[in-house]
Short mmCIF file of C-alpha atoms and ligand atoms in Angstrom, two decimals:
data_model
loop_
_atom_site.label_atom_id
_atom_site.label_comp_id
_atom_site.label_asym_id
_atom_site.label_seq_id
_atom_site.Cartn_x
_atom_site.Cartn_y
_atom_site.Cartn_z
CA MET A 1 -165.13 -34.12 109.69
CA THR A 2 -163.23 -36.89 107.88
CA THR A 3 -159.90 -36.25 106.15
CA GLN A 4 -161.58 -37.26 102.88
CA THR A 5 -164.22 -34.55 103.26
CA THR A 6 -161.61 -31.94 104.14
CA ASP A 7 -159.43 -32.92 101.15
CA LEU A 8 -162.41 -32.73 98.82
CA ALA A 9 -163.40 -29.33 100.23
CA LEU A 10 -159.89 -28.01 99.62
CA GLU A 11 -159.84 -29.37 96.07
CA VAL A 12 -163.21 -27.77 95.38
CA ARG A 13 -161.96 -24.47 96.81
CA ALA A 14 -158.99 -24.53 94.43
CA PHE A 15 -161.33 -25.36 91.52
CA LEU A 16 -163.61 -22.48 92.48
CA GLN A 17 -160.63 -20.17 92.62
CA SER A 18 -159.36 -21.10 89.16
CA GLU A 19 -162.57 -21.79 87.22
CA ILE A 20 -165.40 -19.81 88.79
CA LEU A 21 -164.04 -16.70 90.49
CA PRO A 22 -162.69 -15.34 87.18
CA LEU A 23 -166.30 -15.27 85.91
CA GLU A 24 -167.54 -13.24 88.86
CA PRO A 25 -166.62 -9.73 87.65
CA ILE A 26 -168.52 -10.39 84.39
CA PHE A 27 -171.47 -11.77 86.35
CA LEU A 28 -171.50 -8.81 88.73
CA LYS A 29 -171.37 -6.30 85.89
CA HIS A 30 -173.47 -7.93 83.16
CA GLY A 31 -175.65 -10.51 84.91
CA PHE A 32 -176.09 -14.26 84.92
CA LYS A 33 -176.82 -14.71 81.22
CA ALA A 34 -173.46 -13.16 80.33
CA VAL A 35 -171.62 -15.99 82.09
CA LEU A 36 -173.99 -18.85 81.28
CA PRO A 37 -172.04 -20.23 78.24
CA ALA A 38 -168.81 -20.24 80.28
CA LEU A 39 -170.61 -21.80 83.24
CA GLN A 40 -171.90 -24.62 81.03
CA LYS A 41 -168.27 -25.45 80.24
CA VAL A 42 -167.43 -25.35 83.94
CA ARG A 43 -170.30 -27.79 84.53
CA GLN A 44 -168.70 -30.21 82.06
CA LYS A 45 -165.45 -30.01 84.03
CA VAL A 46 -167.32 -30.64 87.28
CA LYS A 47 -168.89 -33.74 85.72
CA ALA A 48 -165.52 -34.93 84.42
CA LYS A 49 -164.09 -34.67 87.94
CA GLY A 50 -166.95 -36.80 89.30
CA TRP A 51 -168.23 -33.94 91.46
CA TRP A 52 -171.65 -33.52 89.86
CA LEU A 53 -174.57 -33.24 92.31
CA PRO A 54 -172.62 -34.16 95.46
CA PRO A 55 -175.63 -34.76 97.75
CA LEU A 56 -177.57 -37.09 95.41
CA PRO A 57 -176.93 -40.83 95.57
CA PRO A 58 -175.23 -42.64 92.66
CA PRO A 59 -175.81 -42.92 89.76
CA HIS A 60 -177.14 -39.34 89.91
CA GLY A 61 -174.45 -37.84 92.12
CA MET A 62 -171.62 -38.45 94.56
CA GLY A 63 -173.79 -39.71 97.41
CA LEU A 64 -172.26 -37.45 100.07
CA SER A 65 -173.90 -37.48 103.50
CA LEU A 66 -175.68 -34.32 104.63
CA SER A 67 -172.72 -33.41 106.90
CA ALA A 68 -170.16 -34.00 104.15
CA PHE A 69 -172.18 -31.99 101.66
CA ALA A 70 -172.60 -29.23 104.25
CA ARG A 71 -168.83 -28.75 104.22
CA LEU A 72 -168.84 -28.58 100.43
CA SER A 73 -171.83 -26.25 100.38
CA GLU A 74 -169.70 -23.76 102.34
CA GLU A 75 -167.01 -23.89 99.66
CA LEU A 76 -169.51 -23.50 96.81
CA GLY A 77 -171.21 -20.65 98.68
CA ARG A 78 -168.05 -18.55 98.47
CA SER A 79 -169.19 -17.51 94.99
CA PRO A 80 -172.74 -16.68 93.81
CA LEU A 81 -172.02 -19.06 90.91
CA GLY A 82 -170.62 -22.02 92.90
CA HIS A 83 -173.79 -24.00 93.51
CA TYR A 84 -175.02 -23.55 89.96
CA ALA A 85 -171.77 -25.04 88.62
CA PHE A 86 -172.40 -28.20 90.65
CA ASN A 87 -176.18 -28.28 89.86
CA THR A 88 -177.04 -27.84 93.54
CA GLN A 89 -178.78 -24.46 93.24
CA ALA A 90 -182.14 -23.90 94.91
CA PRO A 91 -184.89 -24.74 94.17
CA ASP A 92 -183.67 -27.46 91.78
CA ILE A 93 -181.76 -29.44 94.37
CA GLY A 94 -184.80 -29.53 96.69
CA ASN A 95 -187.05 -30.59 93.81
CA MET A 96 -184.59 -33.35 92.85
CA GLU A 97 -184.49 -34.68 96.42
CA VAL A 98 -188.30 -34.72 96.60
CA LEU A 99 -188.71 -36.37 93.18
CA LEU A 100 -186.10 -38.97 94.07
CA LYS A 101 -187.86 -39.88 97.29
CA HIS A 102 -191.52 -39.50 96.32
CA GLY A 103 -191.66 -39.58 92.51
CA THR A 104 -193.21 -42.48 90.59
CA PRO A 105 -190.97 -44.22 88.01
CA ALA A 106 -192.74 -42.25 85.24
CA GLN A 107 -192.27 -38.92 87.09
CA LYS A 108 -188.61 -39.72 87.64
CA GLU A 109 -188.06 -40.45 83.98
CA ARG A 110 -189.90 -37.38 82.71
CA PHE A 111 -189.06 -34.75 85.35
CA LEU A 112 -186.13 -35.89 87.47
CA GLU A 113 -183.72 -37.27 84.87
CA PRO A 114 -183.40 -34.10 82.71
CA LEU A 115 -183.02 -32.06 85.91
CA VAL A 116 -180.26 -34.32 87.16
CA ARG A 117 -178.48 -34.03 83.82
CA GLY A 118 -178.69 -30.23 84.10
CA GLU A 119 -180.66 -29.94 80.85
CA VAL A 120 -183.66 -28.19 82.41
CA ARG A 121 -184.54 -26.14 85.47
CA SER A 122 -187.54 -26.33 87.77
CA SER A 123 -189.41 -24.18 90.29
CA PHE A 124 -191.45 -24.55 93.46
CA GLY A 125 -194.64 -22.57 94.05
CA MET A 126 -195.97 -22.41 97.57
CA THR A 127 -196.14 -18.75 98.66
CA GLU A 128 -199.16 -16.65 97.71
CA PRO A 129 -199.38 -12.85 97.69
CA GLU A 130 -202.70 -12.67 99.55
CA TYR A 131 -201.80 -15.13 102.33
CA PRO A 132 -198.96 -15.24 104.87
CA GLY A 133 -196.15 -17.51 103.77
CA SER A 134 -195.34 -17.83 107.48
CA ASN A 135 -198.60 -19.77 107.96
CA PRO A 136 -198.68 -21.87 104.80
CA VAL A 137 -201.62 -24.03 105.87
CA TRP A 138 -203.70 -20.93 105.09
CA MET A 139 -203.54 -20.69 101.31
CA ASN A 140 -205.97 -20.48 98.44
CA THR A 141 -204.62 -22.40 95.45
CA LYS A 142 -206.95 -25.34 94.92
CA ALA A 143 -206.77 -28.51 92.85
CA VAL A 144 -209.96 -30.44 92.14
CA LEU A 145 -209.98 -33.90 90.61
CA GLU A 146 -212.23 -34.00 87.52
CA GLY A 147 -212.16 -37.43 85.91
CA ASP A 148 -208.50 -38.31 85.60
CA GLU A 149 -207.24 -34.71 85.68
CA TRP A 150 -206.42 -32.17 88.37
CA VAL A 151 -207.92 -28.77 87.64
CA ILE A 152 -205.88 -26.10 89.40
CA ASN A 153 -206.76 -22.48 90.16
CA GLY A 154 -204.63 -20.13 92.20
CA HIS A 155 -202.15 -17.31 92.52
CA LYS A 156 -198.51 -17.67 93.58
CA TRP A 157 -195.57 -15.37 93.89
CA TYR A 158 -191.88 -15.54 94.67
CA THR A 159 -191.74 -18.65 92.54
CA THR A 160 -187.96 -18.63 92.20
CA GLY A 161 -186.55 -19.48 88.78
CA PHE A 162 -190.04 -19.95 87.27
CA GLU A 163 -189.14 -18.18 84.05
CA GLY A 164 -187.32 -20.68 81.87
CA SER A 165 -188.15 -23.63 84.13
CA SER A 166 -189.72 -26.67 82.50
CA PHE A 167 -192.01 -27.54 85.42
CA CYS A 168 -193.17 -26.13 88.70
CA ILE A 169 -194.07 -28.18 91.77
CA VAL A 170 -197.19 -26.41 93.01
CA MET A 171 -198.58 -26.66 96.51
CA CYS A 172 -202.38 -26.93 96.24
CA ILE A 173 -205.27 -27.50 98.62
CA THR A 174 -206.80 -30.82 97.53
CA ASP A 175 -208.70 -31.77 100.68
CA PRO A 176 -210.16 -28.54 102.13
CA ASP A 177 -212.46 -30.33 104.58
CA HIS A 178 -209.85 -32.55 106.17
CA PRO A 179 -210.01 -32.03 109.97
CA ASN A 180 -206.21 -31.79 110.14
CA PRO A 181 -205.14 -28.53 108.41
CA HIS A 182 -201.73 -30.08 107.73
CA ALA A 183 -203.37 -32.83 105.66
CA ARG A 184 -205.26 -30.53 103.29
CA ALA A 185 -202.55 -29.82 100.72
CA SER A 186 -200.74 -31.85 98.08
CA GLN A 187 -197.86 -31.20 95.72
CA ILE A 188 -198.63 -31.40 92.01
CA ILE A 189 -196.16 -31.22 89.14
CA VAL A 190 -197.28 -28.64 86.58
CA PRO A 191 -195.35 -28.38 83.28
CA THR A 192 -194.82 -24.68 82.64
CA ASP A 193 -196.25 -24.91 79.11
CA SER A 194 -199.63 -26.02 80.50
CA PRO A 195 -202.51 -23.96 79.10
CA GLY A 196 -203.86 -21.60 81.79
CA LEU A 197 -200.53 -21.22 83.59
CA LYS A 198 -199.80 -17.51 83.26
CA HIS A 199 -196.57 -15.72 83.98
CA VAL A 200 -197.79 -12.40 85.39
CA ARG A 201 -194.39 -10.76 85.93
CA LYS A 202 -190.91 -11.09 87.24
CA ILE A 203 -190.81 -9.34 90.60
CA SER A 204 -188.11 -6.72 90.93
CA VAL A 205 -186.26 -7.82 94.06
CA MET A 206 -183.44 -6.11 95.96
CA GLY A 207 -180.10 -7.60 94.98
CA GLU A 208 -181.53 -9.80 92.24
CA GLN A 209 -180.68 -9.44 88.61
CA GLY A 210 -184.01 -10.99 87.68
CA GLU A 211 -182.43 -13.42 85.26
CA ASP A 212 -182.88 -17.11 84.71
CA TRP A 213 -182.71 -19.08 87.97
CA MET A 214 -182.00 -15.83 89.81
CA SER A 215 -185.46 -14.45 89.14
CA HIS A 216 -188.68 -14.57 91.13
CA SER A 217 -192.07 -14.68 89.45
CA GLU A 218 -195.69 -14.01 90.12
CA ILE A 219 -197.88 -16.61 88.41
CA ARG A 220 -201.56 -17.39 88.01
CA LEU A 221 -203.13 -20.78 87.46
CA GLU A 222 -206.46 -20.53 85.68
CA ASN A 223 -208.16 -23.87 85.12
CA VAL A 224 -204.82 -25.54 84.55
CA ARG A 225 -205.34 -29.23 83.78
CA VAL A 226 -202.71 -31.85 84.49
CA PRO A 227 -203.03 -35.66 84.58
CA GLN A 228 -203.89 -37.26 87.90
CA GLU A 229 -200.49 -39.00 87.78
CA ASN A 230 -198.78 -35.63 88.32
CA LEU A 231 -199.59 -35.81 92.03
CA LEU A 232 -196.20 -35.94 93.77
CA GLY A 233 -196.24 -38.27 96.77
CA ALA A 234 -199.44 -39.19 98.55
CA ARG A 235 -202.52 -36.97 98.47
CA GLY A 236 -202.67 -34.72 101.54
CA ARG A 237 -198.93 -35.12 102.25
CA GLY A 238 -197.94 -31.77 100.72
CA PHE A 239 -196.84 -30.14 103.99
CA ALA A 240 -195.09 -33.24 105.29
CA ILE A 241 -193.06 -33.46 102.05
CA ALA A 242 -192.33 -29.71 102.20
CA GLN A 243 -190.97 -30.11 105.75
CA GLU A 244 -188.76 -33.03 104.67
CA ARG A 245 -187.39 -30.81 101.92
CA LEU A 246 -186.84 -27.75 104.09
CA GLY A 247 -184.79 -29.56 106.75
CA PRO A 248 -181.80 -30.48 104.57
CA GLY A 249 -182.49 -27.35 102.50
CA ARG A 250 -181.77 -25.17 105.53
CA ILE A 251 -178.48 -27.01 106.11
CA HIS A 252 -177.51 -26.33 102.45
CA HIS A 253 -178.52 -22.65 102.70
CA THR A 254 -176.88 -21.91 106.05
CA MET A 255 -173.60 -23.50 104.99
CA ARG A 256 -173.72 -21.51 101.75
CA TRP A 257 -174.12 -18.36 103.90
CA ILE A 258 -171.13 -19.40 106.00
CA GLY A 259 -169.12 -19.63 102.77
CA ILE A 260 -170.14 -16.05 101.96
CA ALA A 261 -169.29 -14.87 105.48
CA GLN A 262 -165.92 -16.66 105.46
CA ARG A 263 -164.97 -15.13 102.11
CA SER A 264 -166.04 -11.69 103.32
CA LEU A 265 -163.89 -12.12 106.42
CA GLU A 266 -160.90 -13.05 104.25
CA LEU A 267 -161.49 -9.97 102.08
CA MET A 268 -161.78 -7.88 105.26
CA CYS A 269 -158.46 -9.19 106.62
CA GLY A 270 -156.71 -8.77 103.27
CA TYR A 271 -157.82 -5.16 103.04
CA ALA A 272 -156.99 -4.44 106.69
CA ALA A 273 -153.45 -5.65 105.95
CA ARG A 274 -153.07 -3.78 102.61
CA ARG A 275 -154.74 -0.46 103.23
CA GLU A 276 -152.46 1.99 104.97
CA LEU A 277 -153.88 4.84 107.04
CA SER A 278 -150.48 6.47 107.06
CA PRO A 279 -147.10 5.15 105.81
CA GLY A 280 -146.41 1.80 107.49
CA LYS A 281 -149.67 1.88 109.50
CA PRO A 282 -152.15 -0.61 108.04
CA LEU A 283 -155.83 -0.43 108.92
CA GLY A 284 -155.42 -3.72 110.77
CA SER A 285 -153.15 -2.06 113.33
CA ARG A 286 -156.25 -0.30 114.77
CA GLN A 287 -158.02 -2.06 117.60
CA ALA A 288 -161.46 -1.02 116.32
CA ILE A 289 -160.79 -2.95 113.10
CA GLN A 290 -159.24 -5.92 114.96
CA HIS A 291 -162.45 -6.22 116.96
CA LEU A 292 -164.58 -6.39 113.81
CA ILE A 293 -162.31 -9.16 112.52
CA ALA A 294 -162.29 -11.12 115.79
CA GLU A 295 -166.06 -10.85 116.29
CA SER A 296 -166.63 -12.09 112.73
CA LYS A 297 -164.24 -15.01 113.19
CA ALA A 298 -165.95 -16.06 116.44
CA GLU A 299 -169.45 -15.85 114.98
CA ILE A 300 -168.55 -17.76 111.80
CA HIS A 301 -166.84 -20.48 113.83
CA ALA A 302 -169.84 -20.83 116.14
CA ALA A 303 -172.24 -20.86 113.18
CA ARG A 304 -170.26 -23.56 111.36
CA LEU A 305 -170.18 -25.83 114.40
CA MET A 306 -173.90 -25.30 115.00
CA VAL A 307 -174.79 -26.22 111.42
CA LEU A 308 -172.59 -29.32 111.40
CA ASP A 309 -174.18 -30.37 114.68
CA ALA A 310 -177.67 -29.84 113.22
CA ALA A 311 -176.70 -31.80 110.09
CA GLU A 312 -175.63 -34.75 112.26
CA LYS A 313 -178.90 -34.62 114.16
CA VAL A 314 -180.89 -34.60 110.88
CA GLU A 315 -178.88 -37.66 109.78
CA GLN A 316 -179.66 -39.46 113.03
CA GLN A 317 -183.23 -38.35 113.78
CA GLY A 318 -184.62 -36.94 110.52
CA ALA A 319 -185.78 -33.37 109.91
CA GLU A 320 -188.64 -33.68 112.42
CA GLY A 321 -186.33 -34.86 115.21
CA ALA A 322 -183.93 -31.98 114.53
CA LYS A 323 -186.66 -29.33 114.23
CA VAL A 324 -185.30 -27.11 117.02
CA GLU A 325 -181.68 -27.29 115.81
CA ILE A 326 -182.80 -26.44 112.27
CA SER A 327 -184.71 -23.39 113.50
CA LEU A 328 -181.74 -22.34 115.66
CA ILE A 329 -179.33 -22.32 112.73
CA LYS A 330 -181.81 -20.71 110.34
CA PHE A 331 -182.10 -17.45 112.29
CA PHE A 332 -178.67 -17.51 113.96
CA VAL A 333 -176.62 -18.00 110.78
CA ALA A 334 -178.73 -15.49 108.82
CA GLY A 335 -177.89 -12.94 111.55
CA VAL A 336 -174.17 -13.82 111.49
CA LEU A 337 -174.18 -13.39 107.72
CA GLN A 338 -175.76 -9.94 107.92
CA ARG A 339 -173.37 -8.76 110.61
CA VAL A 340 -170.21 -10.07 108.90
CA LEU A 341 -171.22 -8.53 105.57
CA ASP A 342 -171.91 -5.22 107.26
CA ARG A 343 -168.52 -5.27 108.98
CA ALA A 344 -166.78 -6.22 105.71
CA ILE A 345 -168.34 -3.20 104.00
CA GLN A 346 -167.36 -0.95 106.90
CA VAL A 347 -163.72 -2.05 106.83
CA HIS A 348 -163.52 -1.49 103.05
CA GLY A 349 -164.98 2.01 103.31
CA GLY A 350 -166.03 3.39 99.92
CA LEU A 351 -164.62 0.35 98.15
CA GLY A 352 -167.02 -1.82 100.15
CA MET A 353 -170.00 0.14 98.84
CA SER A 354 -168.83 -0.18 95.25
CA ASP A 355 -169.65 -3.04 92.94
CA ASP A 356 -165.93 -3.65 92.36
CA LEU A 357 -166.10 -6.30 95.09
CA PRO A 358 -168.72 -9.05 95.54
CA ILE A 359 -169.49 -7.90 99.12
CA SER A 360 -172.06 -5.29 98.07
CA PHE A 361 -173.80 -7.90 95.88
CA PHE A 362 -173.87 -10.34 98.78
CA TYR A 363 -175.16 -7.64 101.14
CA ARG A 364 -178.12 -6.82 98.91
CA HIS A 365 -178.78 -10.35 97.72
CA GLU A 366 -178.59 -12.08 101.09
CA ARG A 367 -180.88 -9.75 103.04
CA ALA A 368 -183.58 -12.20 102.04
CA ALA A 369 -181.91 -14.88 104.17
CA ARG A 370 -183.85 -13.60 107.18
CA ILE A 371 -187.15 -14.02 105.32
CA TYR A 372 -187.24 -17.03 102.97
CA ASP A 373 -187.52 -20.58 104.27
CA GLY A 374 -189.18 -19.12 107.35
CA ALA A 375 -188.74 -15.60 108.75
CA ASP A 376 -186.49 -15.13 111.81
CA GLU A 377 -189.46 -14.56 114.09
CA VAL A 378 -191.06 -17.88 113.17
CA HIS A 379 -187.88 -19.85 113.85
CA LYS A 380 -187.29 -18.07 117.14
CA THR A 381 -190.83 -19.01 118.18
CA VAL A 382 -190.17 -22.67 117.29
CA VAL A 383 -187.12 -22.66 119.57
CA ALA A 384 -188.84 -20.78 122.42
CA ARG A 385 -191.92 -22.98 122.15
CA ALA A 386 -189.83 -26.14 122.66
CA LEU A 387 -188.04 -24.62 125.66
CA LEU A 388 -191.11 -23.09 127.31
CA LYS A 389 -193.07 -26.32 126.91
CA GLU A 390 -190.86 -27.80 129.60
CA TYR A 391 -192.05 -24.98 131.89
CA GLY A 392 -195.72 -25.61 131.13
CA VAL A 393 -196.14 -22.64 128.77
CA GLU A 394 -198.00 -23.34 125.52
CA VAL A 395 -196.81 -21.16 122.62
CA SER A 396 -198.60 -21.19 119.27
CA LEU A 397 -196.88 -20.16 116.04
C1 FAD B 401 -185.61 -14.25 97.65
C2 FAD B 401 -186.82 -15.06 97.98
C3 FAD B 401 -187.02 -16.29 97.34
C4 FAD B 401 -188.17 -17.03 97.60
N1 FAD B 401 -188.39 -18.20 96.90
C5 FAD B 401 -189.56 -18.86 97.07
C6 FAD B 401 -189.88 -20.01 96.25
O1 FAD B 401 -189.09 -20.44 95.40
N2 FAD B 401 -191.10 -20.60 96.42
C7 FAD B 401 -192.00 -20.16 97.33
O2 FAD B 401 -193.07 -20.75 97.45
N3 FAD B 401 -191.73 -19.08 98.12
C8 FAD B 401 -190.54 -18.42 97.99
N4 FAD B 401 -190.28 -17.29 98.75
C9 FAD B 401 -191.28 -16.81 99.69
C10 FAD B 401 -190.89 -16.97 101.14
O3 FAD B 401 -190.90 -18.33 101.50
C11 FAD B 401 -191.85 -16.11 101.99
O4 FAD B 401 -191.58 -14.75 101.68
C12 FAD B 401 -191.69 -16.36 103.47
O5 FAD B 401 -192.18 -17.63 103.83
C13 FAD B 401 -192.46 -15.30 104.31
O6 FAD B 401 -193.78 -15.25 103.89
P1 FAD B 401 -194.44 -13.82 103.50
O7 FAD B 401 -193.54 -13.11 102.58
O8 FAD B 401 -195.83 -14.09 103.05
O9 FAD B 401 -194.45 -13.00 104.85
P2 FAD B 401 -195.55 -13.05 106.01
O10 FAD B 401 -195.85 -14.45 106.38
O11 FAD B 401 -196.68 -12.20 105.62
O12 FAD B 401 -194.75 -12.38 107.22
C14 FAD B 401 -194.32 -11.00 107.16
C15 FAD B 401 -193.41 -10.74 108.34
O13 FAD B 401 -194.15 -10.91 109.52
C16 FAD B 401 -193.33 -11.38 110.57
N5 FAD B 401 -193.93 -12.62 111.09
C17 FAD B 401 -194.48 -13.65 110.38
N6 FAD B 401 -194.91 -14.61 111.22
C18 FAD B 401 -194.67 -14.18 112.47
C19 FAD B 401 -194.88 -14.73 113.76
N7 FAD B 401 -195.44 -15.93 113.93
N8 FAD B 401 -194.49 -14.01 114.84
C20 FAD B 401 -193.91 -12.77 114.69
N9 FAD B 401 -193.68 -12.21 113.49
C21 FAD B 401 -194.05 -12.91 112.39
C22 FAD B 401 -191.95 -11.65 109.97
O14 FAD B 401 -191.11 -10.55 110.24
C23 FAD B 401 -192.24 -11.72 108.47
O15 FAD B 401 -191.10 -11.34 107.69
C24 FAD B 401 -189.13 -16.55 98.54
C25 FAD B 401 -188.90 -15.33 99.18
C26 FAD B 401 -187.78 -14.58 98.91
C27 FAD B 401 -187.60 -13.25 99.60
#
């Protein structure tokens, strides 16, 4: 980690402390929309400091490497509002990276530029209720080329941030007869005001306030027509592009989780020092509590080093070359996060269960970490498959 990256991370932490953490109690009590006007002002300050969109190359952003941004992602992850303030919230950041790499000049002008400026939001629709998200080659949404238009029919859910987004990148089967199942799908940009695109409902999800970019929708596409030029990247490359996106995406997510875990550990230590069991005997004087603190510290430290190592490997060998490391961090860090949050609640007793602290929000909200972007079991299989291959055992996903 360079001194520059560390200095920047510390500056961002101080900024978070003074500009974003004061908004948290309002957010936790009244929801995202209650803090949106104030957050827009924070975004202007972020821009003025030259910190806008750290992982995107200039002129869009700061051009930080994946490893350098990983460090910053930890800092921003300390608050549920941190990434939004820097315009690096999912799924927008992933959509920006894909549009930047695969978008045509016209797509960049129409869809990427307003997203980069923070004027609009976007969504990404891959998962379907009737099919296992863990085996995405098996899906039903189809796009058929009729003249110069794609006609799309399908059913998606868990389309994060769909409500209020200006477009959705939809994963569709375009080549159902291709012998390679991984070459059957393409990504197509669908403006959300397209006739036939129906918002069925916002799904009520544990820990989610169901507002704005923090909502998850079920949608239907019924004979939705978009111009042929809305194909994103090459036809049949949908899964390959999704994999490219998910590699760095998992670095962003896992470092964000480490930020949450680190903050929870600090809250745990602060409370262990403050709360007295009897006069002059703080909670932290008990060995049982010390163990919870020490175990959390060790796991967070290990997780951080693992993610930074994976980020370096992605930089050197691409997402495909770092497949095993990415799967390792995805399930390992999600587990660390769950355990640290649980310990933080335990140490705080009743206060930990209350919504006076952000820990209970994090606990509910981040349970999904073990499911989205690949469930634990799938990532463990990826790791075991690579290891067992060397012993002549073939493992299928
Ligand atoms: C908060 C949240 C946000 C999301 N945002 C988006 C989004 O923006 N866009 C989008 O397209 N999707 C999104 N998703 C969907 C997410 O990607 C899927 O939920 C995930 O891929 C799992 O798919 P599934 O729910 O269909 O579960 P399934 O694939 O049906 O799996 C169910 C369970 O089976 C087990 N399992 C699965 N495969 C295996 C295996 N090979 N071996 C052993 N056990 C296995 C796992 O425990 C898994 O949790 C989001 C989900 C959540 C919870």
